[in-house]
Tab-separated table of N, CA and C in Angstrom:
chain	number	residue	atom	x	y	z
A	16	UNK	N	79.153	49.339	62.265
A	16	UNK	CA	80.365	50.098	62.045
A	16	UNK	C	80.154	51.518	62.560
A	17	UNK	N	80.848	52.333	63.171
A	17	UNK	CA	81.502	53.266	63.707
A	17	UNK	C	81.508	53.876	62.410
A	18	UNK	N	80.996	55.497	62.116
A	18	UNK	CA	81.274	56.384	61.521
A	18	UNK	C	81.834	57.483	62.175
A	19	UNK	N	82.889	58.232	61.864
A	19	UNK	CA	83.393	59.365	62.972
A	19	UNK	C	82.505	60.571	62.275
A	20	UNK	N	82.568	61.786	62.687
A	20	UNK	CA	81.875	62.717	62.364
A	20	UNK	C	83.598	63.704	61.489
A	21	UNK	N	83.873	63.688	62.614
A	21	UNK	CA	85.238	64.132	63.045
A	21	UNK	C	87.059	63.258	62.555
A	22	UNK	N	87.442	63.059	61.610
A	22	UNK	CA	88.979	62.339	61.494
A	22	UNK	C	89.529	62.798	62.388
A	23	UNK	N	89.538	64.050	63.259
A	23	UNK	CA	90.718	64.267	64.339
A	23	UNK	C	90.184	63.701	65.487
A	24	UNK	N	89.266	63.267	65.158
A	24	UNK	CA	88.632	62.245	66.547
A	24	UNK	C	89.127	61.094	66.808
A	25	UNK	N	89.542	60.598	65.622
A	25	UNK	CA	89.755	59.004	65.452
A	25	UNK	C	92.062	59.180	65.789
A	26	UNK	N	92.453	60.417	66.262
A	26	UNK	CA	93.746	60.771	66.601
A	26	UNK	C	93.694	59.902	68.044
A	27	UNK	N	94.940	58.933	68.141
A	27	UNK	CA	94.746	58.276	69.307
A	27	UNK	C	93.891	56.958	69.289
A	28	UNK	N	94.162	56.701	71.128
A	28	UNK	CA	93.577	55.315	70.868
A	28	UNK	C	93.598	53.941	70.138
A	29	UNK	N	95.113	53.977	69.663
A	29	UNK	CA	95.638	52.767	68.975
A	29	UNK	C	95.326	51.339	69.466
A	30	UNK	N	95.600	50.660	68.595
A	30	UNK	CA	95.472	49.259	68.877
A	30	UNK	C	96.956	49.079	69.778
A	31	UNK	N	96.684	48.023	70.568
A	31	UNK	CA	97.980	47.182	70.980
A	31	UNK	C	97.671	45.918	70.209
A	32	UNK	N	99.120	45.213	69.695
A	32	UNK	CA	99.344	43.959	69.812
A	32	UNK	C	100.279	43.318	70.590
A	33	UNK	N	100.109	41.924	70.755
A	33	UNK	CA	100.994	40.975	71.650
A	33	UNK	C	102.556	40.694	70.839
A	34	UNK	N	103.671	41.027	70.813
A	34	UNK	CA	104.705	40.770	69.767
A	34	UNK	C	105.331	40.116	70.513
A	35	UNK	N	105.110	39.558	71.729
A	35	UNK	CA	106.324	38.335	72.630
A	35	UNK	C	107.108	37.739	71.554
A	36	UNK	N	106.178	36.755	70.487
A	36	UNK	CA	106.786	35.971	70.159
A	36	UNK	C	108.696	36.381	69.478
A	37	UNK	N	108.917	37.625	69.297
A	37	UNK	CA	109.588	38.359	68.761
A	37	UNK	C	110.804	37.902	69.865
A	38	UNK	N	110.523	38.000	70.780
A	38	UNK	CA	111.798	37.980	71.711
A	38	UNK	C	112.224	36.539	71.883
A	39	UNK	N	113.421	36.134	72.064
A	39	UNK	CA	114.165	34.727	72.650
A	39	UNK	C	113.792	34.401	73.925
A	40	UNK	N	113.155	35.270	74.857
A	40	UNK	CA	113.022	35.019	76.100
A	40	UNK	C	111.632	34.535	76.521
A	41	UNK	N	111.212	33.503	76.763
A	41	UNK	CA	109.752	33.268	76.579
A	41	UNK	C	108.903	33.152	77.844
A	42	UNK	N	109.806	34.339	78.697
A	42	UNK	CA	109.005	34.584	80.153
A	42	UNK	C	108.794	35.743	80.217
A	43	UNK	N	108.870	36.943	78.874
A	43	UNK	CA	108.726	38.161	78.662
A	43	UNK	C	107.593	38.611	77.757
A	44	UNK	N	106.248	39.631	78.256
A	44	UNK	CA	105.679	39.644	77.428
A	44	UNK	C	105.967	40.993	76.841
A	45	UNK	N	106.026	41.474	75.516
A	45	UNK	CA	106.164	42.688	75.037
A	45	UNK	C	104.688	43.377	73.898
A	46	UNK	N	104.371	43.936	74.368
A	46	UNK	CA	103.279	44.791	73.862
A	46	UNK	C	103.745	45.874	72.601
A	47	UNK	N	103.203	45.542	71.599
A	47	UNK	CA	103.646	47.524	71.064
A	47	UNK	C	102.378	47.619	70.832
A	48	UNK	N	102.268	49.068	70.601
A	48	UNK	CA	101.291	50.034	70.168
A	48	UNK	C	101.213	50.612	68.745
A	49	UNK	N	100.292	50.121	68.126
A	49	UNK	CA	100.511	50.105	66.480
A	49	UNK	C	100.152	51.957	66.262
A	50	UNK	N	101.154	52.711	66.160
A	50	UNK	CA	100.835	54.161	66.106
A	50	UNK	C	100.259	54.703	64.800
A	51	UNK	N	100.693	53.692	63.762
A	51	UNK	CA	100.748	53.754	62.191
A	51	UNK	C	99.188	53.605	62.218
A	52	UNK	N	98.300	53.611	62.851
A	52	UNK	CA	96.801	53.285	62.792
A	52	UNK	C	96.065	54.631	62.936
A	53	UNK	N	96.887	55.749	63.375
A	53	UNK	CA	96.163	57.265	63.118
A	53	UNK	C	96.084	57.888	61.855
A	54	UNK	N	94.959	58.694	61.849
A	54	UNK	CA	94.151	58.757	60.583
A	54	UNK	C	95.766	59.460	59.517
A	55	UNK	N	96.638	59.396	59.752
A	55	UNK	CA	97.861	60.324	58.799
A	55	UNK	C	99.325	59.306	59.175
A	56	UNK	N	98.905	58.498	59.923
A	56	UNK	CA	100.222	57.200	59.432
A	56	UNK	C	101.199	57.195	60.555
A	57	UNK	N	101.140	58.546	61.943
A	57	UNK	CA	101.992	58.024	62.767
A	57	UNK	C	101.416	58.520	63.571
A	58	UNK	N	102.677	58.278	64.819
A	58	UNK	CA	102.659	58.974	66.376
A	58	UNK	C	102.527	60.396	66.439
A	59	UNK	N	103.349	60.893	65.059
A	59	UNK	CA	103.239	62.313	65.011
A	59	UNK	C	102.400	63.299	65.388
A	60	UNK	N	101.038	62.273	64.715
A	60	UNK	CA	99.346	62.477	64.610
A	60	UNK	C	99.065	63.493	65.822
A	61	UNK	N	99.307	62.570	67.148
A	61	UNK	CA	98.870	63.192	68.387
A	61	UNK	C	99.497	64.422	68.643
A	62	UNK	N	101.127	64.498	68.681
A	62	UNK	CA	101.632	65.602	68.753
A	62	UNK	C	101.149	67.273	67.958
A	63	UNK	N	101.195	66.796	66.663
A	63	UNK	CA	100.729	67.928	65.717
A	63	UNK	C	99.202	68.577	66.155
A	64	UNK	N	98.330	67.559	66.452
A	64	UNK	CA	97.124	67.934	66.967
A	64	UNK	C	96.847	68.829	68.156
A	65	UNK	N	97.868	68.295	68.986
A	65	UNK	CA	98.094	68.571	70.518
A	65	UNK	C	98.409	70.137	70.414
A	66	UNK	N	99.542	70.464	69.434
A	66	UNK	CA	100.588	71.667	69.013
A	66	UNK	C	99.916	72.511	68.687
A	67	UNK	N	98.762	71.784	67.586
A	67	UNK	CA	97.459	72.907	66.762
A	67	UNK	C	97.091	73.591	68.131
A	68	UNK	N	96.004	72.489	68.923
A	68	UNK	CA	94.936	73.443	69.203
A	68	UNK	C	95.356	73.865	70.771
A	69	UNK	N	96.865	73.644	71.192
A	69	UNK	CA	97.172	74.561	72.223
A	69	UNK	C	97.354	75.701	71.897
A	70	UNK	N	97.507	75.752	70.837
A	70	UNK	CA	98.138	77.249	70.234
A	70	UNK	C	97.048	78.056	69.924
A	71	UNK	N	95.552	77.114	69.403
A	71	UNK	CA	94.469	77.698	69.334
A	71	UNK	C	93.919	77.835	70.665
A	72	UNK	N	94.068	77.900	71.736
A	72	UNK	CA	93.486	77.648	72.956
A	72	UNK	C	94.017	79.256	73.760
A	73	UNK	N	95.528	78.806	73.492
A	73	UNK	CA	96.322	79.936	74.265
A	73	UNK	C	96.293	81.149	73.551
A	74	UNK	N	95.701	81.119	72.428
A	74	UNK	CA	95.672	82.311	71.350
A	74	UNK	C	96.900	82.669	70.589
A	75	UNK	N	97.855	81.865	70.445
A	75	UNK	CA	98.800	81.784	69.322
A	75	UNK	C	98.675	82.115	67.990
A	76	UNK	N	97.635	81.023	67.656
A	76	UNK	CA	96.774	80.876	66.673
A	76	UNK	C	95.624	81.150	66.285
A	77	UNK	N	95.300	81.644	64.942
A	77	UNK	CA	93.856	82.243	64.730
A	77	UNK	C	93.406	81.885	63.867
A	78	UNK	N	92.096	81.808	63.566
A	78	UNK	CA	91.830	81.520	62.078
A	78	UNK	C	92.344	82.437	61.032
A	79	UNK	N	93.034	81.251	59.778
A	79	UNK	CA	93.417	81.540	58.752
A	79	UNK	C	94.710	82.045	59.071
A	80	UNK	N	95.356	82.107	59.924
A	80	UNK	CA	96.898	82.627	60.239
A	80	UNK	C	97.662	81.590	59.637
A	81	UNK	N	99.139	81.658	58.933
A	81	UNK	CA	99.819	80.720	58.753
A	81	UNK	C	100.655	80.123	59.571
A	82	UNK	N	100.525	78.417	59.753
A	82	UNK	CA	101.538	77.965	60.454
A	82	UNK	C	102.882	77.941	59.805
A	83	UNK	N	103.884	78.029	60.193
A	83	UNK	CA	105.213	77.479	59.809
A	83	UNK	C	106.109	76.354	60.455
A	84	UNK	N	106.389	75.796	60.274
A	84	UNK	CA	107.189	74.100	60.920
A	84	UNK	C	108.534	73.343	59.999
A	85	UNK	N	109.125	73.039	60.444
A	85	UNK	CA	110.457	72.254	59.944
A	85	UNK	C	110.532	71.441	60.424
A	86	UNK	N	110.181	70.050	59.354
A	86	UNK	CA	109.887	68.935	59.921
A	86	UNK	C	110.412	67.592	58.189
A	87	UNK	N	110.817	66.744	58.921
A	87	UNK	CA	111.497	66.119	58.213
A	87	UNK	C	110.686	64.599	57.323
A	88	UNK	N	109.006	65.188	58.291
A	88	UNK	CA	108.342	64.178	57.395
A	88	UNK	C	107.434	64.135	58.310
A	89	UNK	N	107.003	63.191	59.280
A	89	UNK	CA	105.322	63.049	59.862
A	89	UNK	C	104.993	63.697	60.514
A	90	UNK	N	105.807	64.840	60.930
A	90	UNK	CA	105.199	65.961	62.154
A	90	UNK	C	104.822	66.591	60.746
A	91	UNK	N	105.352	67.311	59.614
A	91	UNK	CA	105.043	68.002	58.666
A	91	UNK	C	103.706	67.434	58.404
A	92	UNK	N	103.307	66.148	57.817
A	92	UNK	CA	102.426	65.740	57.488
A	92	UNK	C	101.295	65.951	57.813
A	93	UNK	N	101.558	65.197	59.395
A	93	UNK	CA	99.974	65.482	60.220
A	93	UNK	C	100.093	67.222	60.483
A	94	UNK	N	100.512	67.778	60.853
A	94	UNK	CA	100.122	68.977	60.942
A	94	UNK	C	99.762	69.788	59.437
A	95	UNK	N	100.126	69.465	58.132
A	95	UNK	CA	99.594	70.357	57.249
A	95	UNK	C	98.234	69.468	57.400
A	96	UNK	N	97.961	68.010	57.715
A	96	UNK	CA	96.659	67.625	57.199
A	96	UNK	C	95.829	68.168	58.243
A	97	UNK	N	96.172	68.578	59.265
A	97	UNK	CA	95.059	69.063	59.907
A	97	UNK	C	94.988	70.792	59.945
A	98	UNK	N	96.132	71.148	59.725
A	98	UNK	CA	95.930	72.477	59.185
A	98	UNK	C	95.330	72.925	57.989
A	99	UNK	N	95.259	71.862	57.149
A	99	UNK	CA	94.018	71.902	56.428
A	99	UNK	C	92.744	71.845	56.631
A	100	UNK	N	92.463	70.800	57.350
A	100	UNK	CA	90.972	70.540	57.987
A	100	UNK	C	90.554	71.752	58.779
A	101	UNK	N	91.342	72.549	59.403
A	101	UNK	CA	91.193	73.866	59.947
A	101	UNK	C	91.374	74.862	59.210
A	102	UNK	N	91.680	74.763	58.247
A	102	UNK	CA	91.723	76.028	57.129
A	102	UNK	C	93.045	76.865	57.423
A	103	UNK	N	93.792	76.377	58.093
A	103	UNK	CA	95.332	76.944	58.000
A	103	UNK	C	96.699	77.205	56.951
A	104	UNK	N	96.635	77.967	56.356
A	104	UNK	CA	97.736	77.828	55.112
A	104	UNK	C	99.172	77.587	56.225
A	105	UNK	N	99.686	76.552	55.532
A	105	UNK	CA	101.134	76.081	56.168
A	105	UNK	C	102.137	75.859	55.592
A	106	UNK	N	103.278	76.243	55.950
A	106	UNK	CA	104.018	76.424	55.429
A	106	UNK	C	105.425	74.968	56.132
A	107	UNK	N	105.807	73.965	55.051
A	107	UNK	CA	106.725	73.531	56.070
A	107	UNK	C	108.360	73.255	55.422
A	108	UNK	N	109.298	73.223	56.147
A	108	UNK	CA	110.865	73.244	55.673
A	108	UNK	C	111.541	72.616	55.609
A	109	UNK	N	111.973	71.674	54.933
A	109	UNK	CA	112.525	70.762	55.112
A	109	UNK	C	113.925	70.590	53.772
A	110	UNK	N	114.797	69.088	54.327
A	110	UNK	CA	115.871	69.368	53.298
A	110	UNK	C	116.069	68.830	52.094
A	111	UNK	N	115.790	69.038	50.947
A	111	UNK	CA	116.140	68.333	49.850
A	111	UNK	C	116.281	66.969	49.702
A	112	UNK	N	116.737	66.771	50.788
A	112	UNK	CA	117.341	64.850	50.944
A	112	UNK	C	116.033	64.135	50.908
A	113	UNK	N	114.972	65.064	51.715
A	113	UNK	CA	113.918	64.180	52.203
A	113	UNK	C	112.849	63.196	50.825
A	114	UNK	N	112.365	62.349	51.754
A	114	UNK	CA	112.455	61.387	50.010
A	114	UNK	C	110.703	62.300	49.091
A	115	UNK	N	110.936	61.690	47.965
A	115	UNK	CA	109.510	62.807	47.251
A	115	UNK	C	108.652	62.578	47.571
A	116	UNK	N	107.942	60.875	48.172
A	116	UNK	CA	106.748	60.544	48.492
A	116	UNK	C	106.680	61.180	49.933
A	117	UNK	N	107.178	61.584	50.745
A	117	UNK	CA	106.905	62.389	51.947
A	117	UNK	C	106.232	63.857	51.438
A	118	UNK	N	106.947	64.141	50.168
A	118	UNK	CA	107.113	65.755	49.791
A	118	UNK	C	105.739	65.728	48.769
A	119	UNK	N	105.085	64.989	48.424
A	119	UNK	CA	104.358	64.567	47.428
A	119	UNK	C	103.352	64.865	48.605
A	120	UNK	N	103.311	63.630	49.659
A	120	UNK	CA	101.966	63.985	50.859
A	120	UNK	C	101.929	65.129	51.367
A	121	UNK	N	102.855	65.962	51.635
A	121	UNK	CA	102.661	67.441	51.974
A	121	UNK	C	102.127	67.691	51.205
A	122	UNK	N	102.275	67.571	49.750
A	122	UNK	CA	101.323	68.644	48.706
A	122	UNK	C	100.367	67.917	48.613
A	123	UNK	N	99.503	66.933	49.011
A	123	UNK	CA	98.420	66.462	49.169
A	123	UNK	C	97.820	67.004	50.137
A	124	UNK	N	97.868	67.062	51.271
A	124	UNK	CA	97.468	68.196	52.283
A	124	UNK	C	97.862	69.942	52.358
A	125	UNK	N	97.787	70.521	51.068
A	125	UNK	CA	98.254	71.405	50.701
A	125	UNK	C	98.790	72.470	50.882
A	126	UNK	N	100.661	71.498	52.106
A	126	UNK	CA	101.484	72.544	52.211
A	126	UNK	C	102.200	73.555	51.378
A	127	UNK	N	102.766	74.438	52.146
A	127	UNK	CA	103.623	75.266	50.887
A	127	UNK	C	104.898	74.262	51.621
A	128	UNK	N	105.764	73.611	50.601
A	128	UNK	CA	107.000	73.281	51.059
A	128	UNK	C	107.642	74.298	50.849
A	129	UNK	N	109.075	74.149	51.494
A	129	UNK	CA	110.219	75.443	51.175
A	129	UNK	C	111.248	74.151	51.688
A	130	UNK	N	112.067	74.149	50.734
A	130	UNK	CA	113.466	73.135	50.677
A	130	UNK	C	114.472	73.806	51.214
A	131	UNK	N	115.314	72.857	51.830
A	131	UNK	CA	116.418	73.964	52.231
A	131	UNK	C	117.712	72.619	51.735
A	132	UNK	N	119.029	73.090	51.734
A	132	UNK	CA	120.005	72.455	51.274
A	132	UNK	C	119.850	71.262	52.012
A	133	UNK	N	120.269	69.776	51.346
A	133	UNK	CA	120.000	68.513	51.535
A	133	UNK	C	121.305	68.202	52.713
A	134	UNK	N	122.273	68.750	52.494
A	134	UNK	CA	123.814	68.466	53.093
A	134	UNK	C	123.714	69.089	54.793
A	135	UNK	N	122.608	70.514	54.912
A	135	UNK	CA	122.348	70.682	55.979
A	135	UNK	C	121.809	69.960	57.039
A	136	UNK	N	120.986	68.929	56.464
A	136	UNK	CA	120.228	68.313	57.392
A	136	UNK	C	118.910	68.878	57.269
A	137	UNK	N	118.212	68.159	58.316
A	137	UNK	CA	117.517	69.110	59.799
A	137	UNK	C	117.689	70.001	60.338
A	138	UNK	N	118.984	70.339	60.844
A	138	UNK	CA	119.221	71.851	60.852
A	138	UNK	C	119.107	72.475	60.615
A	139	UNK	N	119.224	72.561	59.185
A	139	UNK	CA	119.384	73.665	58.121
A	139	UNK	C	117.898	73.946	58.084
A	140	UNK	N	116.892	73.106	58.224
A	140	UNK	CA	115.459	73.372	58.453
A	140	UNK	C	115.516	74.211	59.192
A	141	UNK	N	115.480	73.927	60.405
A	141	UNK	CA	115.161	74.499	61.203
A	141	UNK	C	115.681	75.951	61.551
A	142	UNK	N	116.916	76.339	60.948
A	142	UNK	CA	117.307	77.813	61.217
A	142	UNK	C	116.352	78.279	60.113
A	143	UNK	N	116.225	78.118	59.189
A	143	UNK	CA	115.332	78.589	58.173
A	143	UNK	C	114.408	78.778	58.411
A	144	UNK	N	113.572	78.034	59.332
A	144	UNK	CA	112.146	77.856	59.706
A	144	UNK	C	112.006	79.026	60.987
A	145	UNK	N	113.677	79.197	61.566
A	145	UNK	CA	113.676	80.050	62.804
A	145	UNK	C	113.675	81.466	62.433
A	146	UNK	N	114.357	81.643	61.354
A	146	UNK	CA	114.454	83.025	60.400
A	146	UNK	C	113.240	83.258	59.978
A	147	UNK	N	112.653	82.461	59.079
A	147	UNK	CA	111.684	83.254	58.367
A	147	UNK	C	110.316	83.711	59.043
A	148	UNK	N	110.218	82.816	60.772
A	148	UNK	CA	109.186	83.097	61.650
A	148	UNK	C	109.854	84.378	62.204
A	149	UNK	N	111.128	84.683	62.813
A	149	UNK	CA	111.888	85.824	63.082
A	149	UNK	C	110.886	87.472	62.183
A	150	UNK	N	110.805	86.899	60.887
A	150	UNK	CA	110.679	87.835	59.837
A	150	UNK	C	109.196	88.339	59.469
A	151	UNK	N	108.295	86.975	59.987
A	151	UNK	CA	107.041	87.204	59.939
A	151	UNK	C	106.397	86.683	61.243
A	152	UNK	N	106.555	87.531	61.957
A	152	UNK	CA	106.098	87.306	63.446
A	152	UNK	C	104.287	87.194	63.590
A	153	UNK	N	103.717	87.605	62.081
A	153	UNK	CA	102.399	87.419	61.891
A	153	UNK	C	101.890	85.741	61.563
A	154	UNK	N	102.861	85.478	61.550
A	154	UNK	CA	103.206	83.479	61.571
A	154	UNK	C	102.846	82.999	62.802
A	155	UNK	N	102.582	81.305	62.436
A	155	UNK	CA	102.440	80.591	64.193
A	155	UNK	C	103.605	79.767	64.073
A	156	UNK	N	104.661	80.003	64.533
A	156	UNK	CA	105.751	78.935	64.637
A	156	UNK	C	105.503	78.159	65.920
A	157	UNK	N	105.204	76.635	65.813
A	157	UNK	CA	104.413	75.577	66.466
A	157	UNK	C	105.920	75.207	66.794
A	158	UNK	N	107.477	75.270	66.625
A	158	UNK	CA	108.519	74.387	66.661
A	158	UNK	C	108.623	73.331	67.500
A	159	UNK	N	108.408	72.213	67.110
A	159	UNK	CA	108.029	70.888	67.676
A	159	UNK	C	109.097	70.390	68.686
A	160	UNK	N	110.338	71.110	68.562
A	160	UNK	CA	111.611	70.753	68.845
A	160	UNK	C	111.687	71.588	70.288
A	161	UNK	N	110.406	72.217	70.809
A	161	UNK	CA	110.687	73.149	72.230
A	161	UNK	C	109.308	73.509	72.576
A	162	UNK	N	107.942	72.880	72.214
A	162	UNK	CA	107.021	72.878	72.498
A	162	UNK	C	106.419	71.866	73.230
A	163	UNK	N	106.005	72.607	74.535
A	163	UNK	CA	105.357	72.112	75.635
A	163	UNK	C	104.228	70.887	75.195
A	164	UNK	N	103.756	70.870	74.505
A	164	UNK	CA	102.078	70.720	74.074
A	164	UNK	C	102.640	69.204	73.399
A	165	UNK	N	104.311	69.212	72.662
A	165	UNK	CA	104.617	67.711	72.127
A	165	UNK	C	104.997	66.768	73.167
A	166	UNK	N	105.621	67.077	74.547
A	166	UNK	CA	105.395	65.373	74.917
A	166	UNK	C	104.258	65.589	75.866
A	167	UNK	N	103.316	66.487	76.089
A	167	UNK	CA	101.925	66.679	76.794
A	167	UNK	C	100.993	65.298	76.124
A	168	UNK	N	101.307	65.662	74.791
A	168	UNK	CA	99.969	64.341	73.594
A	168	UNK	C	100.549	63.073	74.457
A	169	UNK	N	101.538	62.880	75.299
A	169	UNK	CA	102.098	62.156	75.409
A	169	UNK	C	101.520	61.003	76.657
A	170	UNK	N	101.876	62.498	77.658
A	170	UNK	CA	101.787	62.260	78.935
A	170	UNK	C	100.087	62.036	79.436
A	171	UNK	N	99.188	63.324	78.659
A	171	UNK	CA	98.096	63.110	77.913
A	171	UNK	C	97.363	61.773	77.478
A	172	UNK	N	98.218	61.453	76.622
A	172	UNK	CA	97.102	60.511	75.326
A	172	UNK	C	97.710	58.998	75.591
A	173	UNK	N	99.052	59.054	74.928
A	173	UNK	CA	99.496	57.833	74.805
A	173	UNK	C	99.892	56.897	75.808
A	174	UNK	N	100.318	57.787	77.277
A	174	UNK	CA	100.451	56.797	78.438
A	174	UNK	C	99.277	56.114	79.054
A	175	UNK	N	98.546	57.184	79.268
A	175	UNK	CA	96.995	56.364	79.829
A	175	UNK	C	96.794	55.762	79.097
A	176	UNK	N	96.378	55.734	77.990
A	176	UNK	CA	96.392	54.522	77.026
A	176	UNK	C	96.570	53.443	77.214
A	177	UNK	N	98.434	53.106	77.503
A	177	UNK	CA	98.954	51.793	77.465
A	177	UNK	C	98.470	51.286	78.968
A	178	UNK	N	98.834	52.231	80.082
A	178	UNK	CA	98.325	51.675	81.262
A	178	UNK	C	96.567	51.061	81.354
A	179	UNK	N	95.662	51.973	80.629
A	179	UNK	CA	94.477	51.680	80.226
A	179	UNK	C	94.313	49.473	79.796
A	180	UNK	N	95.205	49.714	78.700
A	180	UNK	CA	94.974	48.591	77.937
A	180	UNK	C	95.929	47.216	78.704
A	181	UNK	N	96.815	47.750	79.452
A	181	UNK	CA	97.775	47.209	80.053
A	181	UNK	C	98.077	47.654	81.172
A	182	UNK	N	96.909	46.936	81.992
A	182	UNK	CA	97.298	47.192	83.638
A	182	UNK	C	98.021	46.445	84.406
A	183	UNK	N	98.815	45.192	83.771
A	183	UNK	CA	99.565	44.123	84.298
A	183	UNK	C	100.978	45.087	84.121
A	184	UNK	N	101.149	45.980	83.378
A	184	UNK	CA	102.451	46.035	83.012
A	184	UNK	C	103.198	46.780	84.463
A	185	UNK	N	104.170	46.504	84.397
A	185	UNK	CA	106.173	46.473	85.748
A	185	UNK	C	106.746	47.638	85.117
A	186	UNK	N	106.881	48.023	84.230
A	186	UNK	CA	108.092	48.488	83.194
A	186	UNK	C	108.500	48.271	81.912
């Protein structure tokens, strides 16, 4: 068995399975990529990681600076859990609606939540999240919603990947 040293190591590199049987058409093969297999439960994983340490790279980010993010559940997630593992106090925004066991795992990776009205949406996150970085410019606002670095994990991580594991694939 494989011990990691590192959990943000084990970000990426998913399993594929074969799910043909799923389809009516039985001259089609369809592949997915089980994303739910990163160490924090999604695809998010890569992105948030990606978001961290460009920001630590480009000097955005510093040690012990706070992140801030408005996120409606697994971008929040993986990024407070690894803003933990980095010692980042984070801060994330989201709306009332969102269900408690999402809001429960943030405080397991020990975000500061900040709720914003449930009727707003996402939106309403996110102006909130746009204001209060506005206000504390000593913040790292990572906003997932216009950052370069989220479909990079992409273009990055998850495509070579599938082509990696799946060199037969057309489209």
């Amino acid at each position: 068995m494989v011990i990691n040293e590192n959990v943000l190591d084990m970000i990426g590199n998913t399993p594929m399975v074969d799910v043909s049987r799923l389809s009516p058409n039985p001259n089609v093969r369809i592949v997915a990529k089980l994303e739910s297999q990163n160490p924090f439960g999604s695809v998010k994983d890569r992105i948030a990681r990606q978001m961290i340490e460009a920001a630590e790279k480009d000097g955005r980010l510093h040690p012990g600076q706070t992140i801030i993010e408005p996120s409606s559940g697994n971008t929040g997630i993986a990024m407070a859990a690894i803003a933990q593992m980095k010692g980042y106090p984070i801060k994330i925004l989201m709306p009332t609606s969102v269900s408690i066991e999402r809001r429960q795992m943030l405080e397991v990776f020990g975000a500061e939540l900040i709720l914003t009205p449930g009727e707003e949406g996402s939106n309403g996150a996110v102006r909130r999240a746009q204001q209060m970085a506005a206000e504390h410019p000593e913040w790292c606002f990572l906003y997932q919603y216009a950052n370069d670095a989220n479909p990079r994990a992409h273009y990055e991580g998850t495509g070579p990947e599938i082509w990696r594991d799946c060199p037969e694939i057309t489209h």
